[in-house]
Short mmCIF file of C-alpha atoms in Angstrom, two decimals:
data_model
loop_
_atom_site.label_atom_id
_atom_site.label_comp_id
_atom_site.label_asym_id
_atom_site.label_seq_id
_atom_site.Cartn_x
_atom_site.Cartn_y
_atom_site.Cartn_z
CA MET A 1 3.34 -64.43 -22.83
CA PRO A 2 4.41 -61.24 -21.01
CA CYS A 3 3.05 -57.95 -22.36
CA LEU A 4 5.44 -55.58 -24.07
CA PRO A 5 6.43 -52.72 -21.76
CA ILE A 6 4.34 -49.61 -22.24
CA ILE A 7 7.08 -47.26 -20.96
CA SER A 8 10.78 -47.44 -21.86
CA VAL A 9 13.06 -45.18 -19.80
CA ILE A 10 16.45 -44.53 -21.47
CA ILE A 11 19.31 -43.48 -19.16
CA PRO A 12 22.94 -43.04 -20.34
CA THR A 13 25.67 -43.34 -17.72
CA TYR A 14 29.33 -42.50 -17.34
CA ASN A 15 30.83 -42.77 -13.85
CA GLU A 16 27.46 -42.47 -12.08
CA LYS A 17 27.76 -45.26 -9.48
CA ARG A 18 26.56 -43.07 -6.61
CA ASN A 19 23.51 -41.85 -8.54
CA ILE A 20 22.25 -44.54 -10.90
CA GLY A 21 21.50 -47.19 -8.29
CA ARG A 22 19.35 -44.76 -6.32
CA LEU A 23 17.71 -43.48 -9.50
CA VAL A 24 16.53 -46.87 -10.74
CA ASP A 25 15.17 -47.63 -7.26
CA VAL A 26 13.10 -44.41 -7.34
CA LEU A 27 11.90 -45.13 -10.88
CA ASN A 28 10.83 -48.63 -9.89
CA LYS A 29 8.57 -47.12 -7.22
CA GLU A 30 7.27 -44.27 -9.38
CA LEU A 31 6.37 -46.57 -12.29
CA ALA A 32 5.13 -49.51 -10.21
CA ALA A 33 1.53 -49.01 -11.34
CA THR A 34 2.36 -49.46 -15.02
CA SER A 35 4.31 -51.75 -17.32
CA PHE A 36 7.83 -50.46 -17.92
CA GLU A 37 11.47 -51.15 -18.64
CA ILE A 38 14.51 -49.15 -17.58
CA ILE A 39 17.35 -49.25 -20.10
CA VAL A 40 20.71 -48.08 -18.74
CA ILE A 41 23.50 -47.67 -21.30
CA ASP A 42 27.02 -47.21 -19.97
CA ASP A 43 29.87 -45.47 -21.81
CA ASN A 44 32.84 -47.36 -20.32
CA SER A 45 32.65 -46.16 -16.70
CA VAL A 46 35.60 -46.86 -14.42
CA ASP A 47 34.02 -46.07 -11.03
CA GLY A 48 32.04 -49.28 -10.46
CA THR A 49 28.88 -48.22 -12.34
CA ILE A 50 29.15 -51.26 -14.59
CA GLU A 51 29.45 -53.79 -11.75
CA LEU A 52 26.59 -52.16 -9.81
CA MET A 53 24.21 -52.15 -12.76
CA GLU A 54 25.10 -55.70 -13.75
CA ARG A 55 23.99 -56.78 -10.28
CA LYS A 56 20.84 -54.66 -10.42
CA SER A 57 19.82 -56.05 -13.81
CA VAL A 58 20.23 -59.63 -12.62
CA LEU A 59 17.97 -58.99 -9.63
CA ASN A 60 15.30 -57.04 -11.55
CA ASP A 61 14.16 -58.12 -15.01
CA ARG A 62 12.68 -54.67 -15.64
CA ILE A 63 16.21 -53.25 -15.75
CA LYS A 64 18.25 -53.77 -18.91
CA PHE A 65 21.91 -52.88 -18.64
CA LEU A 66 23.90 -52.38 -21.83
CA GLN A 67 27.39 -51.16 -22.66
CA ASN A 68 27.61 -48.74 -25.55
CA PRO A 69 29.75 -50.07 -28.41
CA PRO A 70 32.03 -47.67 -30.33
CA PRO A 71 31.65 -44.90 -31.28
CA LYS A 72 31.38 -43.77 -27.66
CA GLY A 73 29.54 -40.64 -26.55
CA LEU A 74 26.36 -39.52 -24.79
CA SER A 75 24.14 -39.26 -27.86
CA ARG A 76 25.32 -42.57 -29.28
CA SER A 77 24.62 -44.24 -25.92
CA ILE A 78 21.06 -42.92 -26.04
CA LEU A 79 20.68 -44.06 -29.66
CA PHE A 80 21.87 -47.55 -28.75
CA GLY A 81 19.32 -47.70 -25.94
CA LEU A 82 16.51 -46.45 -28.17
CA LYS A 83 17.16 -49.26 -30.62
CA GLN A 84 16.57 -51.80 -27.83
CA ALA A 85 13.44 -50.12 -26.45
CA LYS A 86 10.08 -51.89 -26.73
CA GLY A 87 7.79 -49.33 -25.09
CA GLN A 88 4.97 -47.37 -26.67
CA VAL A 89 6.27 -44.30 -24.83
CA ILE A 90 9.96 -43.44 -24.59
CA VAL A 91 11.28 -41.32 -21.71
CA GLY A 92 14.78 -39.86 -21.97
CA MET A 93 16.54 -38.61 -18.84
CA ASP A 94 19.94 -38.15 -17.18
CA ALA A 95 21.35 -40.27 -14.38
CA ASP A 96 22.44 -37.49 -11.99
CA PHE A 97 19.03 -36.49 -10.47
CA ASN A 98 19.01 -33.15 -12.31
CA HIS A 99 16.00 -34.68 -14.01
CA ASP A 100 13.59 -35.23 -11.15
CA PRO A 101 12.30 -38.84 -11.40
CA LYS A 102 9.23 -37.91 -9.36
CA ILE A 103 7.68 -36.02 -12.30
CA ILE A 104 8.02 -38.91 -14.73
CA ASN A 105 4.36 -39.89 -14.41
CA GLN A 106 3.25 -36.30 -15.04
CA LEU A 107 5.21 -36.27 -18.32
CA ILE A 108 3.69 -39.59 -19.38
CA ASN A 109 0.15 -38.73 -18.25
CA ARG A 110 0.15 -35.40 -20.08
CA LEU A 111 1.38 -37.11 -23.24
CA LYS A 112 -1.48 -39.60 -23.06
CA SER A 113 -4.34 -37.51 -21.67
CA GLU A 114 -3.84 -34.63 -24.10
CA LYS A 115 -2.93 -36.90 -27.03
CA LEU A 116 0.42 -35.18 -27.51
CA ASP A 117 3.43 -36.51 -29.41
CA LEU A 118 6.16 -35.03 -27.21
CA VAL A 119 6.28 -33.56 -23.69
CA ILE A 120 9.41 -31.70 -22.56
CA ALA A 121 10.40 -31.11 -18.93
CA SER A 122 11.18 -27.39 -18.76
CA ARG A 123 13.06 -25.32 -16.18
CA PHE A 124 11.62 -22.12 -17.60
CA ILE A 125 7.88 -22.36 -17.05
CA LYS A 126 5.96 -21.76 -13.82
CA GLY A 127 7.00 -24.37 -11.25
CA GLY A 128 10.39 -25.02 -12.86
CA GLY A 129 13.83 -23.71 -11.95
CA MET A 130 17.35 -24.54 -10.81
CA ASP A 131 19.31 -24.43 -7.55
CA ASP A 132 22.18 -22.86 -9.48
CA LYS A 133 20.75 -19.36 -10.01
CA LEU A 134 23.56 -18.06 -12.24
CA ARG A 135 23.35 -21.07 -14.54
CA PHE A 136 19.56 -20.75 -14.54
CA PHE A 137 19.74 -17.10 -15.64
CA LEU A 138 22.33 -17.73 -18.37
CA THR A 139 20.57 -20.83 -19.67
CA LYS A 140 17.23 -19.02 -19.76
CA LEU A 141 18.77 -16.17 -21.77
CA PHE A 142 20.28 -18.70 -24.14
CA ASN A 143 16.92 -20.40 -24.67
CA LEU A 144 15.21 -17.06 -25.30
CA PHE A 145 17.88 -16.37 -27.91
CA LEU A 146 17.24 -19.77 -29.53
CA ARG A 147 13.49 -19.12 -29.64
CA PHE A 148 13.54 -15.59 -31.05
CA CYS A 149 16.58 -15.76 -33.33
CA PHE A 150 16.43 -19.37 -34.54
CA ALA A 151 12.70 -20.18 -34.19
CA PHE A 152 13.10 -23.01 -31.70
CA PRO A 153 9.75 -24.14 -30.29
CA SER A 154 10.37 -24.91 -26.60
CA THR A 155 11.13 -22.81 -23.52
CA ASP A 156 13.84 -25.39 -22.70
CA ASN A 157 15.37 -26.59 -25.96
CA ALA A 158 18.32 -28.35 -24.31
CA SER A 159 16.31 -30.09 -21.59
CA GLY A 160 17.19 -33.72 -22.30
CA TYR A 161 14.22 -34.87 -20.17
CA TYR A 162 11.19 -35.74 -22.26
CA ALA A 163 8.48 -38.27 -23.06
CA ILE A 164 7.72 -39.08 -26.69
CA ARG A 165 5.54 -41.59 -28.49
CA SER A 166 7.64 -44.40 -29.90
CA SER A 167 5.64 -44.42 -33.13
CA VAL A 168 6.60 -40.78 -33.70
CA LEU A 169 10.24 -41.18 -32.71
CA ARG A 170 10.75 -44.07 -35.14
CA LYS A 171 9.80 -41.78 -38.03
CA MET A 172 12.66 -39.40 -37.23
CA PRO A 173 16.21 -39.69 -38.64
CA LEU A 174 17.66 -41.02 -35.38
CA ASN A 175 21.19 -41.54 -36.67
CA GLU A 176 21.39 -37.85 -37.58
CA ILE A 177 19.70 -36.58 -34.40
CA PHE A 178 21.72 -38.54 -31.84
CA VAL A 179 25.21 -37.27 -32.55
CA GLY A 180 27.65 -35.44 -30.27
CA TYR A 181 26.68 -34.55 -26.70
CA GLY A 182 23.55 -32.73 -25.54
CA GLU A 183 22.98 -31.11 -28.93
CA TYR A 184 20.73 -34.03 -29.82
CA HIS A 185 17.86 -32.39 -27.90
CA LEU A 186 18.08 -29.30 -30.10
CA ARG A 187 17.70 -31.51 -33.15
CA LEU A 188 14.85 -33.45 -31.57
CA VAL A 189 12.70 -30.42 -30.72
CA TYR A 190 13.48 -28.53 -33.90
CA LEU A 191 12.55 -31.48 -36.07
CA ALA A 192 9.42 -32.04 -33.98
CA LYS A 193 8.38 -28.52 -34.94
CA LYS A 194 9.18 -29.09 -38.63
CA MET A 195 7.07 -32.27 -38.53
CA ASN A 196 4.15 -30.35 -36.94
CA LEU A 197 4.09 -32.64 -33.93
CA LYS A 198 1.86 -31.81 -30.98
CA PHE A 199 3.97 -31.08 -27.96
CA GLY A 200 3.68 -29.65 -24.48
CA GLU A 201 5.85 -28.91 -21.46
CA TRP A 202 5.89 -29.77 -17.77
CA PRO A 203 7.88 -27.93 -15.07
CA VAL A 204 11.03 -29.45 -13.63
CA PHE A 205 13.36 -28.12 -10.93
CA TYR A 206 17.07 -28.95 -11.19
CA ARG A 207 18.72 -29.68 -7.84
CA LYS A 208 22.47 -29.40 -7.43
CA ARG A 209 24.27 -32.67 -8.06
CA LYS A 210 25.05 -34.50 -4.79
CA TYR A 211 27.49 -37.06 -6.16
CA GLY A 212 30.01 -37.05 -8.98
CA LYS A 213 31.06 -34.24 -11.29
CA SER A 214 29.04 -32.48 -13.95
CA LYS A 215 30.50 -33.32 -17.37
CA PRO A 216 29.54 -30.43 -19.69
CA LYS A 217 31.07 -26.94 -19.47
CA LEU A 218 28.55 -24.12 -19.97
CA LEU A 219 30.61 -21.92 -22.32
CA GLN A 220 31.72 -24.87 -24.45
CA MET A 221 28.13 -26.08 -24.63
CA CYS A 222 26.87 -22.66 -25.75
CA PHE A 223 29.26 -22.52 -28.70
CA SER A 224 28.46 -26.09 -29.70
CA TYR A 225 24.71 -25.53 -29.39
CA LEU A 226 24.84 -22.28 -31.35
CA LYS A 227 26.59 -24.05 -34.20
CA VAL A 228 23.90 -26.74 -34.28
CA ALA A 229 21.12 -24.14 -34.00
CA PHE A 230 22.52 -22.24 -36.98
CA GLN A 231 22.76 -25.44 -39.04
CA LEU A 232 19.20 -26.43 -38.17
CA ARG A 233 17.73 -23.01 -38.91
CA PHE A 234 19.58 -22.22 -42.12
CA CYS A 235 20.95 -25.51 -43.48
CA HIS A 236 18.41 -28.06 -42.23
CA LYS A 237 17.62 -29.50 -45.67
CA ASN A 238 21.18 -30.74 -45.90
CA TYR A 239 21.60 -31.30 -42.19
CA LEU A 240 18.75 -33.68 -41.43
#
């Protein structure tokens, strides 16, 4: 009988044909020394992502390709993938290469070697950063605001790139965390703090997207994230 995969990598997609094929190829090389599965969940792409990943999953049994059932949306895609995951460690990441696949082993190794529950890839510690300097500055200010005004625990509370122990994740209210768009990461890290989980960070550098268009708008995201931050800080007993 085959062993259960030790690592489950969860990647949501929407119109990422020119990125996702390359990404899973890189992940296959990076994770070759361990047991793993790559779970790609698509949100009704129309650019050929679905056809590409169907072919990839047929050729490689370590790749699972799923289509997110309604309700659609980034967080719900991730939730659907999490429910299929069999790994002892879950890695969440984006499909557009903002989240550097070459640091995936560092996230996993730190989680294991230091007996942590959660490791977050951060742009705002030594070694991290972004090609887009204006966005880097504004996002860093926003994260400082989250930390000092709303008691968030991480230097990068909206990262979306993380490794977490499956046993810990399953104890969290996943249906309440994975709602909306990128706000889910705020809920994840804030609840990790409330649960007194052990967590660390690892630097990541965001490169500019080569292919496709970035989906979120910075100003819209800030308002949405502030609303969630306020709810978590002051209404969390009713919110989670």
